[in-house]
Amino acid sequence: MGWPNIGRVNNEYPQTVAVETTSRCNAKCTFCPNSSLSRDKAHMSDEIFEKVIEDCRRFPLEHIEPFLNGEPFSDPKLMDRLELIRSRLPRTRLKLYTNGYALTPARTDQLQEIGVDEIFISLNTLDPEEYQAVMGLKLERTLDNLRYLADPVRRDRVARRITVRMTRLHRTTVARQEAFRDFCRSLGVRCFIVGLFNYKGDVHSPLPIPGYPCEHLTRLDVLSNGRVTLCCMDQEGEYAWGDVTRQSVLEIHNGVVARRYRAMHRGGKRSQIAPCGSCNLFWPSLDHMPLLDTVKFAVAAGLYFLHHRPRGIRPPISSPPTDAPTDTPAPAAS
């Protein structure tokens, strides 16, 4: 099906900009496509990084994430880049994502001098053998790093909030999820248990494909080579919106390709556009739509979360995934 008539330009600001300062990673997570990337794994150049940050000063950016398809602490310039973000975007919330393995006490001490708004640590399991099998790393080192980070002596100076994440796999029992939750409580950190994304069909997940608009419509994700990818699920940049080496962040976010994707999603046609029609990324977007459409999509998202429980503790799903999109009410006529 062809693109919708997108009409006149209605400029929007991205709510979040994710900057892949590196596409290299020290882990081999079985649920992540990083280990099979066909593009070159590299650190982002200073020129591209500084260009992105400068572009972001031209509009009120809510969040910035120096992360996409790599491990941020694999970037030898990460600390300098965090300081640059803090100095040039002082009102923007800085979020840092990591598997925690390279977040050593020395690096945690460095972060105290910078201060981030939130750190997300992808831990996934407390079982050493499973951790080795799933992530290819040694669990005890990561736990030691996490305990040092979460120590009340320093954690408030490092980050306003620390979130520890578990991605539920097919075999993750309720008992293991509850033990993970209890472990997080013992450290005084936020526990975040979430279902498995299917990376637009590249990874097997039992969670079905939603029919409501995706939150990534309101984001902008920059790969290490400057290419602006559709989202983090488009790890190769196959469905790119543009390139920051030739365009500004705002030009790309309000370009023809980006606006077409937003129009399809907001028009209830997510299933008709590649690769979104085969992707189960379930975080909704309810912005920039007529009130009736917003309400209908909010109901659809609420029903999805109620029926499929993509977030929080739930028993393993043994049945095969549903590839068809879930029922979504048609948007109201404009």
mmCIF file of C-alpha atoms in Angstrom:
data_model
loop_
_atom_site.group_PDB
_atom_site.id
_atom_site.type_symbol
_atom_site.label_atom_id
_atom_site.label_comp_id
_atom_site.label_asym_id
_atom_site.label_seq_id
_atom_site.Cartn_x
_atom_site.Cartn_y
_atom_site.Cartn_z
ATOM 1 C CA MET A 1 0.000 0.000 0.000
ATOM 2 C CA GLY A 2 1.236 3.493 -0.816
ATOM 3 C CA TRP A 3 2.132 6.239 1.610
ATOM 4 C CA PRO A 4 -0.722 8.356 3.007
ATOM 5 C CA ASN A 5 -1.194 11.974 2.039
ATOM 6 C CA ILE A 6 0.816 13.658 4.782
ATOM 7 C CA GLY A 7 -0.326 17.155 3.889
ATOM 8 C CA ARG A 8 1.489 20.251 5.108
ATOM 9 C CA VAL A 9 4.522 20.069 7.325
ATOM 10 C CA ASN A 10 3.749 19.980 11.042
ATOM 11 C CA ASN A 11 7.119 20.253 12.697
ATOM 12 C CA GLU A 12 7.729 18.177 15.817
ATOM 13 C CA TYR A 13 10.661 17.960 18.185
ATOM 14 C CA PRO A 14 12.059 14.518 19.051
ATOM 15 C CA GLN A 15 11.428 13.803 22.712
ATOM 16 C CA THR A 16 14.501 11.565 22.933
ATOM 17 C CA VAL A 17 17.700 11.400 20.916
ATOM 18 C CA ALA A 18 19.761 8.220 21.188
ATOM 19 C CA VAL A 19 23.386 8.486 20.088
ATOM 20 C CA GLU A 20 25.290 5.285 19.364
ATOM 21 C CA THR A 21 28.717 6.454 20.512
ATOM 22 C CA THR A 22 29.901 2.918 19.789
ATOM 23 C CA SER A 23 28.461 -0.168 18.114
ATOM 24 C CA ARG A 24 30.960 -2.424 19.866
ATOM 25 C CA CYS A 25 29.902 -4.572 22.794
ATOM 26 C CA ASN A 26 31.635 -6.782 25.342
ATOM 27 C CA ALA A 27 28.638 -9.141 25.644
ATOM 28 C CA LYS A 28 27.095 -11.745 23.346
ATOM 29 C CA CYS A 29 23.464 -11.583 24.409
ATOM 30 C CA THR A 30 21.381 -14.252 22.714
ATOM 31 C CA PHE A 31 18.368 -11.934 22.435
ATOM 32 C CA CYS A 32 20.309 -9.038 20.877
ATOM 33 C CA PRO A 33 21.402 -8.797 17.212
ATOM 34 C CA ASN A 34 24.632 -6.914 17.992
ATOM 35 C CA SER A 35 26.819 -9.988 17.549
ATOM 36 C CA SER A 36 25.455 -10.492 14.020
ATOM 37 C CA LEU A 37 25.687 -6.890 12.792
ATOM 38 C CA SER A 38 26.768 -6.723 9.152
ATOM 39 C CA ARG A 39 27.816 -3.068 9.329
ATOM 40 C CA ASP A 40 31.262 -2.225 10.660
ATOM 41 C CA LYS A 41 31.483 -1.990 14.434
ATOM 42 C CA ALA A 42 33.083 1.314 15.311
ATOM 43 C CA HIS A 43 33.204 4.220 17.735
ATOM 44 C CA MET A 44 31.454 7.406 16.645
ATOM 45 C CA SER A 45 33.833 10.138 15.533
ATOM 46 C CA ASP A 46 34.159 13.306 17.583
ATOM 47 C CA GLU A 47 32.912 15.336 14.604
ATOM 48 C CA ILE A 48 29.648 13.421 14.313
ATOM 49 C CA PHE A 49 29.040 13.313 18.058
ATOM 50 C CA GLU A 50 29.631 17.028 18.546
ATOM 51 C CA LYS A 51 27.463 17.803 15.511
ATOM 52 C CA VAL A 52 24.553 15.844 17.015
ATOM 53 C CA ILE A 53 24.896 17.544 20.400
ATOM 54 C CA GLU A 54 25.072 20.973 18.782
ATOM 55 C CA ASP A 55 21.957 20.192 16.716
ATOM 56 C CA CYS A 56 20.138 19.202 19.906
ATOM 57 C CA ARG A 57 20.755 22.628 21.423
ATOM 58 C CA ARG A 58 18.366 24.122 18.853
ATOM 59 C CA PHE A 59 15.197 22.705 20.416
ATOM 60 C CA PRO A 60 13.909 21.685 23.884
ATOM 61 C CA LEU A 61 15.126 18.075 24.087
ATOM 62 C CA GLU A 62 13.689 16.089 26.996
ATOM 63 C CA HIS A 63 16.031 13.061 27.036
ATOM 64 C CA ILE A 64 19.341 12.011 25.546
ATOM 65 C CA GLU A 65 20.744 8.474 25.601
ATOM 66 C CA PRO A 66 24.359 7.805 24.552
ATOM 67 C CA PHE A 67 23.462 4.242 23.597
ATOM 68 C CA LEU A 68 21.828 2.215 20.848
ATOM 69 C CA ASN A 69 23.294 -1.093 19.635
ATOM 70 C CA GLY A 70 26.557 -1.255 21.583
ATOM 71 C CA GLU A 71 27.869 -1.131 25.140
ATOM 72 C CA PRO A 72 28.590 2.522 26.039
ATOM 73 C CA PHE A 73 31.550 1.606 28.253
ATOM 74 C CA SER A 74 33.230 0.044 25.213
ATOM 75 C CA ASP A 75 33.699 3.632 24.041
ATOM 76 C CA PRO A 76 37.012 4.931 25.461
ATOM 77 C CA LYS A 77 35.722 8.514 25.164
ATOM 78 C CA LEU A 78 32.437 7.928 26.966
ATOM 79 C CA MET A 79 33.228 9.982 30.075
ATOM 80 C CA ASP A 80 34.358 12.968 28.018
ATOM 81 C CA ARG A 81 31.189 12.696 25.969
ATOM 82 C CA LEU A 82 28.974 12.564 29.035
ATOM 83 C CA GLU A 83 30.652 15.720 30.315
ATOM 84 C CA LEU A 84 30.056 17.398 26.950
ATOM 85 C CA ILE A 85 26.368 16.486 27.088
ATOM 86 C CA ARG A 86 26.087 17.864 30.606
ATOM 87 C CA SER A 87 27.779 21.155 29.689
ATOM 88 C CA ARG A 88 25.910 21.792 26.425
ATOM 89 C CA LEU A 89 22.507 20.304 27.291
ATOM 90 C CA PRO A 90 22.133 21.099 31.009
ATOM 91 C CA ARG A 91 18.317 20.913 30.985
ATOM 92 C CA THR A 92 18.132 17.588 29.137
ATOM 93 C CA ARG A 93 17.734 14.382 31.149
ATOM 94 C CA LEU A 94 20.746 12.136 30.627
ATOM 95 C CA LYS A 95 20.063 8.388 30.602
ATOM 96 C CA LEU A 96 22.808 5.786 30.500
ATOM 97 C CA TYR A 97 22.269 2.143 29.507
ATOM 98 C CA THR A 98 24.829 -0.582 30.193
ATOM 99 C CA ASN A 99 25.182 -4.283 30.922
ATOM 100 C CA GLY A 100 27.221 -3.251 33.956
ATOM 101 C CA TYR A 101 30.185 -5.531 33.313
ATOM 102 C CA ALA A 102 32.527 -2.640 32.511
ATOM 103 C CA LEU A 103 30.944 -0.278 35.056
ATOM 104 C CA THR A 104 33.846 -0.785 37.440
ATOM 105 C CA PRO A 105 34.176 1.044 40.777
ATOM 106 C CA ALA A 106 36.662 3.410 39.149
ATOM 107 C CA ARG A 107 34.139 4.339 36.457
ATOM 108 C CA THR A 108 31.369 4.689 39.012
ATOM 109 C CA ASP A 109 33.583 7.137 40.894
ATOM 110 C CA GLN A 110 34.052 9.098 37.666
ATOM 111 C CA LEU A 111 30.292 9.235 37.181
ATOM 112 C CA GLN A 112 29.943 10.907 40.583
ATOM 113 C CA GLU A 113 31.673 13.943 39.093
ATOM 114 C CA ILE A 114 29.226 14.021 36.170
ATOM 115 C CA GLY A 115 25.907 12.875 37.613
ATOM 116 C CA VAL A 116 23.359 11.246 35.318
ATOM 117 C CA ASP A 117 19.611 11.227 35.691
ATOM 118 C CA GLU A 118 19.126 7.498 35.300
ATOM 119 C CA ILE A 119 21.265 4.406 34.814
ATOM 120 C CA PHE A 120 19.713 1.271 33.345
ATOM 121 C CA ILE A 121 21.613 -1.965 33.891
ATOM 122 C CA SER A 122 20.703 -4.980 31.778
ATOM 123 C CA LEU A 123 21.317 -7.858 34.210
ATOM 124 C CA ASN A 124 18.626 -10.372 33.134
ATOM 125 C CA THR A 125 19.405 -13.216 35.547
ATOM 126 C CA LEU A 126 21.017 -14.026 38.889
ATOM 127 C CA ASP A 127 22.086 -17.516 37.816
ATOM 128 C CA PRO A 128 25.826 -17.589 36.926
ATOM 129 C CA GLU A 129 25.504 -20.368 34.364
ATOM 130 C CA GLU A 130 22.524 -18.792 32.666
ATOM 131 C CA TYR A 131 24.246 -15.391 32.688
ATOM 132 C CA GLN A 132 27.266 -16.923 30.975
ATOM 133 C CA ALA A 133 25.064 -18.680 28.434
ATOM 134 C CA VAL A 134 22.822 -15.697 27.705
ATOM 135 C CA MET A 135 25.328 -12.826 27.871
ATOM 136 C CA GLY A 136 28.739 -14.443 27.541
ATOM 137 C CA LEU A 137 30.039 -12.727 30.696
ATOM 138 C CA LYS A 138 30.937 -13.586 34.293
ATOM 139 C CA LEU A 139 28.097 -12.726 36.660
ATOM 140 C CA GLU A 140 30.088 -12.099 39.844
ATOM 141 C CA ARG A 141 32.013 -9.174 38.368
ATOM 142 C CA THR A 142 28.784 -7.486 37.266
ATOM 143 C CA LEU A 143 27.179 -8.048 40.680
ATOM 144 C CA ASP A 144 30.234 -6.598 42.418
ATOM 145 C CA ASN A 145 29.998 -3.527 40.167
ATOM 146 C CA LEU A 146 26.290 -3.193 40.868
ATOM 147 C CA ARG A 147 26.708 -3.462 44.632
ATOM 148 C CA TYR A 148 29.359 -0.736 44.563
ATOM 149 C CA LEU A 149 27.135 1.491 42.420
ATOM 150 C CA ALA A 150 24.069 0.951 44.633
ATOM 151 C CA ASP A 151 25.867 1.630 47.906
ATOM 152 C CA PRO A 152 24.006 4.486 49.646
ATOM 153 C CA VAL A 153 27.360 6.150 50.272
ATOM 154 C CA ARG A 154 27.569 7.167 46.608
ATOM 155 C CA ARG A 155 24.568 6.179 44.521
ATOM 156 C CA ASP A 156 22.656 9.464 44.822
ATOM 157 C CA ARG A 157 25.683 11.332 43.520
ATOM 158 C CA VAL A 158 26.030 8.947 40.571
ATOM 159 C CA ALA A 159 22.410 8.904 39.384
ATOM 160 C CA ARG A 160 19.004 10.112 40.490
ATOM 161 C CA ARG A 161 17.600 6.669 39.740
ATOM 162 C CA ILE A 162 19.157 3.250 39.144
ATOM 163 C CA THR A 163 17.098 0.679 37.252
ATOM 164 C CA VAL A 164 18.085 -2.975 36.925
ATOM 165 C CA ARG A 165 16.457 -4.811 34.047
ATOM 166 C CA MET A 166 15.515 -8.403 33.394
ATOM 167 C CA THR A 167 14.463 -9.464 29.900
ATOM 168 C CA ARG A 168 12.089 -12.386 30.322
ATOM 169 C CA LEU A 169 13.086 -15.304 28.119
ATOM 170 C CA HIS A 170 10.931 -18.322 27.274
ATOM 171 C CA ARG A 171 12.305 -20.297 30.216
ATOM 172 C CA THR A 172 12.338 -17.531 32.855
ATOM 173 C CA THR A 173 10.218 -18.915 35.690
ATOM 174 C CA VAL A 174 8.097 -16.878 38.065
ATOM 175 C CA ALA A 175 10.393 -17.949 40.921
ATOM 176 C CA ARG A 176 13.414 -16.477 39.124
ATOM 177 C CA GLN A 177 11.542 -13.274 38.386
ATOM 178 C CA GLU A 178 10.516 -12.925 42.015
ATOM 179 C CA ALA A 179 14.073 -13.589 43.170
ATOM 180 C CA PHE A 180 15.273 -10.893 40.757
ATOM 181 C CA ARG A 181 12.715 -8.446 42.151
ATOM 182 C CA ASP A 182 13.764 -9.238 45.720
ATOM 183 C CA PHE A 183 17.428 -8.769 44.832
ATOM 184 C CA CYS A 184 16.697 -5.317 43.425
ATOM 185 C CA ARG A 185 14.755 -4.390 46.549
ATOM 186 C CA SER A 186 17.665 -5.474 48.717
ATOM 187 C CA LEU A 187 19.906 -3.007 46.866
ATOM 188 C CA GLY A 188 17.329 -0.234 46.900
ATOM 189 C CA VAL A 189 17.197 0.003 43.095
ATOM 190 C CA ARG A 190 14.242 -0.022 40.725
ATOM 191 C CA CYS A 191 13.365 -3.431 39.264
ATOM 192 C CA PHE A 192 12.266 -3.554 35.631
ATOM 193 C CA ILE A 193 11.116 -6.897 34.195
ATOM 194 C CA VAL A 194 10.092 -6.829 30.555
ATOM 195 C CA GLY A 195 9.178 -9.218 27.749
ATOM 196 C CA LEU A 196 11.315 -9.987 24.732
ATOM 197 C CA PHE A 197 11.358 -7.744 21.663
ATOM 198 C CA ASN A 198 11.467 -9.540 18.317
ATOM 199 C CA TYR A 199 13.668 -7.021 16.468
ATOM 200 C CA LYS A 200 11.185 -6.754 13.595
ATOM 201 C CA GLY A 201 11.024 -10.537 13.317
ATOM 202 C CA ASP A 202 14.756 -11.283 13.575
ATOM 203 C CA VAL A 203 14.423 -12.639 17.142
ATOM 204 C CA HIS A 204 11.795 -15.144 18.280
ATOM 205 C CA SER A 205 9.387 -13.665 20.834
ATOM 206 C CA PRO A 206 6.025 -14.948 22.091
ATOM 207 C CA LEU A 207 4.622 -11.422 22.369
ATOM 208 C CA PRO A 208 2.345 -10.406 19.469
ATOM 209 C CA ILE A 209 2.625 -7.343 17.257
ATOM 210 C CA PRO A 210 0.648 -4.342 18.523
ATOM 211 C CA GLY A 211 -1.623 -2.294 16.307
ATOM 212 C CA TYR A 212 -1.245 1.054 18.082
ATOM 213 C CA PRO A 213 1.439 3.705 17.298
ATOM 214 C CA CYS A 214 4.975 2.982 18.528
ATOM 215 C CA GLU A 215 6.858 5.291 20.883
ATOM 216 C CA HIS A 216 9.811 5.420 18.503
ATOM 217 C CA LEU A 217 7.856 7.831 16.334
ATOM 218 C CA THR A 218 8.842 10.514 18.814
ATOM 219 C CA ARG A 219 12.518 9.524 19.052
ATOM 220 C CA LEU A 220 15.543 9.945 16.822
ATOM 221 C CA ASP A 221 18.261 7.257 16.830
ATOM 222 C CA VAL A 222 21.706 7.997 15.414
ATOM 223 C CA LEU A 223 24.053 5.135 14.473
ATOM 224 C CA SER A 224 27.795 5.426 15.010
ATOM 225 C CA ASN A 225 28.330 6.298 11.330
ATOM 226 C CA GLY A 226 25.851 9.207 11.479
ATOM 227 C CA ARG A 227 22.999 7.402 9.779
ATOM 228 C CA VAL A 228 19.629 7.982 11.469
ATOM 229 C CA THR A 229 17.940 4.624 11.724
ATOM 230 C CA LEU A 230 14.205 4.030 12.047
ATOM 231 C CA CYS A 231 14.668 2.822 15.629
ATOM 232 C CA CYS A 232 16.775 0.523 17.795
ATOM 233 C CA MET A 233 15.061 -2.499 16.198
ATOM 234 C CA ASP A 234 16.464 -1.415 12.816
ATOM 235 C CA GLN A 235 20.001 -2.261 13.893
ATOM 236 C CA GLU A 236 21.502 -2.095 10.395
ATOM 237 C CA GLY A 237 19.894 1.218 9.441
ATOM 238 C CA GLU A 238 18.034 -0.423 6.580
ATOM 239 C CA TYR A 239 15.028 1.887 7.008
ATOM 240 C CA ALA A 240 16.966 5.086 7.591
ATOM 241 C CA TRP A 241 15.399 8.519 7.952
ATOM 242 C CA GLY A 242 18.526 10.453 6.999
ATOM 243 C CA ASP A 243 22.158 11.177 7.881
ATOM 244 C CA VAL A 244 23.353 13.757 10.422
ATOM 245 C CA THR A 245 26.535 14.319 8.433
ATOM 246 C CA ARG A 246 24.360 15.924 5.737
ATOM 247 C CA GLN A 247 21.265 17.132 7.603
ATOM 248 C CA SER A 248 20.381 18.519 11.007
ATOM 249 C CA VAL A 249 18.570 16.480 13.654
ATOM 250 C CA LEU A 250 15.412 18.578 13.221
ATOM 251 C CA GLU A 251 15.532 18.368 9.421
ATOM 252 C CA ILE A 252 15.646 14.586 9.637
ATOM 253 C CA HIS A 253 12.946 14.289 12.289
ATOM 254 C CA ASN A 254 10.622 16.447 10.193
ATOM 255 C CA GLY A 255 11.712 15.031 6.861
ATOM 256 C CA VAL A 256 9.415 13.253 4.425
ATOM 257 C CA VAL A 257 10.368 9.714 5.497
ATOM 258 C CA ALA A 258 9.921 10.350 9.229
ATOM 259 C CA ARG A 259 6.590 12.117 8.710
ATOM 260 C CA ARG A 260 5.315 9.276 6.545
ATOM 261 C CA TYR A 261 6.063 6.727 9.250
ATOM 262 C CA ARG A 262 4.268 8.849 11.828
ATOM 263 C CA ALA A 263 1.271 9.297 9.527
ATOM 264 C CA MET A 264 0.967 5.548 8.941
ATOM 265 C CA HIS A 265 1.153 4.707 12.635
ATOM 266 C CA ARG A 266 -1.214 7.463 13.714
ATOM 267 C CA GLY A 267 -3.598 6.538 10.935
ATOM 268 C CA GLY A 268 -3.960 3.002 12.308
ATOM 269 C CA LYS A 269 -1.860 1.493 9.513
ATOM 270 C CA ARG A 270 1.143 0.214 11.440
ATOM 271 C CA SER A 271 0.595 -3.293 10.038
ATOM 272 C CA GLN A 272 0.896 -1.977 6.472
ATOM 273 C CA ILE A 273 4.362 -0.441 6.701
ATOM 274 C CA ALA A 274 7.680 -2.280 6.768
ATOM 275 C CA PRO A 275 9.233 -3.216 9.089
ATOM 276 C CA CYS A 276 6.719 -2.035 11.713
ATOM 277 C CA GLY A 277 4.130 -4.584 10.611
ATOM 278 C CA SER A 278 6.415 -7.388 11.771
ATOM 279 C CA CYS A 279 7.812 -5.707 14.918
ATOM 280 C CA ASN A 280 6.399 -6.250 18.399
ATOM 281 C CA LEU A 281 7.912 -3.187 20.091
ATOM 282 C CA PHE A 282 5.060 -2.554 22.487
ATOM 283 C CA TRP A 283 5.711 0.853 24.087
ATOM 284 C CA PRO A 284 2.938 3.159 22.780
ATOM 285 C CA SER A 285 2.965 6.702 21.472
ATOM 286 C CA LEU A 286 -0.143 8.797 22.085
ATOM 287 C CA ASP A 287 1.138 12.206 21.028
ATOM 288 C CA HIS A 288 0.081 14.614 18.263
ATOM 289 C CA MET A 289 -3.273 12.998 17.465
ATOM 290 C CA PRO A 290 -6.908 14.095 17.736
ATOM 291 C CA LEU A 291 -8.378 13.415 21.153
ATOM 292 C CA LEU A 292 -10.657 10.582 19.989
ATOM 293 C CA ASP A 293 -7.772 8.781 18.281
ATOM 294 C CA THR A 294 -5.636 9.234 21.385
ATOM 295 C CA VAL A 295 -8.325 7.671 23.547
ATOM 296 C CA LYS A 296 -8.866 4.745 21.161
ATOM 297 C CA PHE A 297 -5.165 3.954 20.908
ATOM 298 C CA ALA A 298 -4.767 4.330 24.673
ATOM 299 C CA VAL A 299 -7.505 1.734 25.136
ATOM 300 C CA ALA A 300 -5.834 -0.558 22.599
ATOM 301 C CA ALA A 301 -2.486 -0.241 24.383
ATOM 302 C CA GLY A 302 -4.128 -0.846 27.749
ATOM 303 C CA LEU A 303 -5.805 -4.007 26.474
ATOM 304 C CA TYR A 304 -2.499 -5.232 25.007
ATOM 305 C CA PHE A 305 -0.737 -4.771 28.344
ATOM 306 C CA LEU A 306 -3.628 -6.357 30.218
ATOM 307 C CA HIS A 307 -3.850 -9.437 27.995
ATOM 308 C CA HIS A 308 -0.181 -10.030 27.161
ATOM 309 C CA ARG A 309 1.560 -8.493 30.188
ATOM 310 C CA PRO A 310 4.781 -7.451 28.441
ATOM 311 C CA ARG A 311 5.988 -5.776 31.626
ATOM 312 C CA GLY A 312 6.330 -7.232 35.108
ATOM 313 C CA ILE A 313 6.289 -10.760 36.500
ATOM 314 C CA ARG A 314 4.379 -13.371 34.505
ATOM 315 C CA PRO A 315 4.661 -17.116 33.841
ATOM 316 C CA PRO A 316 6.662 -18.261 30.795
ATOM 317 C CA ILE A 317 4.671 -18.343 27.561
ATOM 318 C CA SER A 318 4.866 -21.814 26.028
ATOM 319 C CA SER A 319 2.648 -21.193 23.017
ATOM 320 C CA PRO A 320 4.144 -19.910 19.736
ATOM 321 C CA PRO A 321 3.987 -16.173 19.077
ATOM 322 C CA THR A 322 1.093 -14.580 17.251
ATOM 323 C CA ASP A 323 2.370 -12.851 14.140
ATOM 324 C CA ALA A 324 -0.847 -11.005 13.325
ATOM 325 C CA PRO A 325 -1.312 -7.547 14.827
ATOM 326 C CA THR A 326 -3.677 -7.274 17.761
ATOM 327 C CA ASP A 327 -7.080 -5.706 17.236
ATOM 328 C CA THR A 328 -6.950 -1.926 17.279
ATOM 329 C CA PRO A 329 -9.917 0.426 16.881
ATOM 330 C CA ALA A 330 -9.867 2.419 13.670
ATOM 331 C CA PRO A 331 -8.864 6.049 14.145
ATOM 332 C CA ALA A 332 -11.503 8.713 14.028
ATOM 333 C CA ALA A 333 -12.035 10.546 10.777
ATOM 334 C CA SER A 334 -10.243 13.851 10.708
#
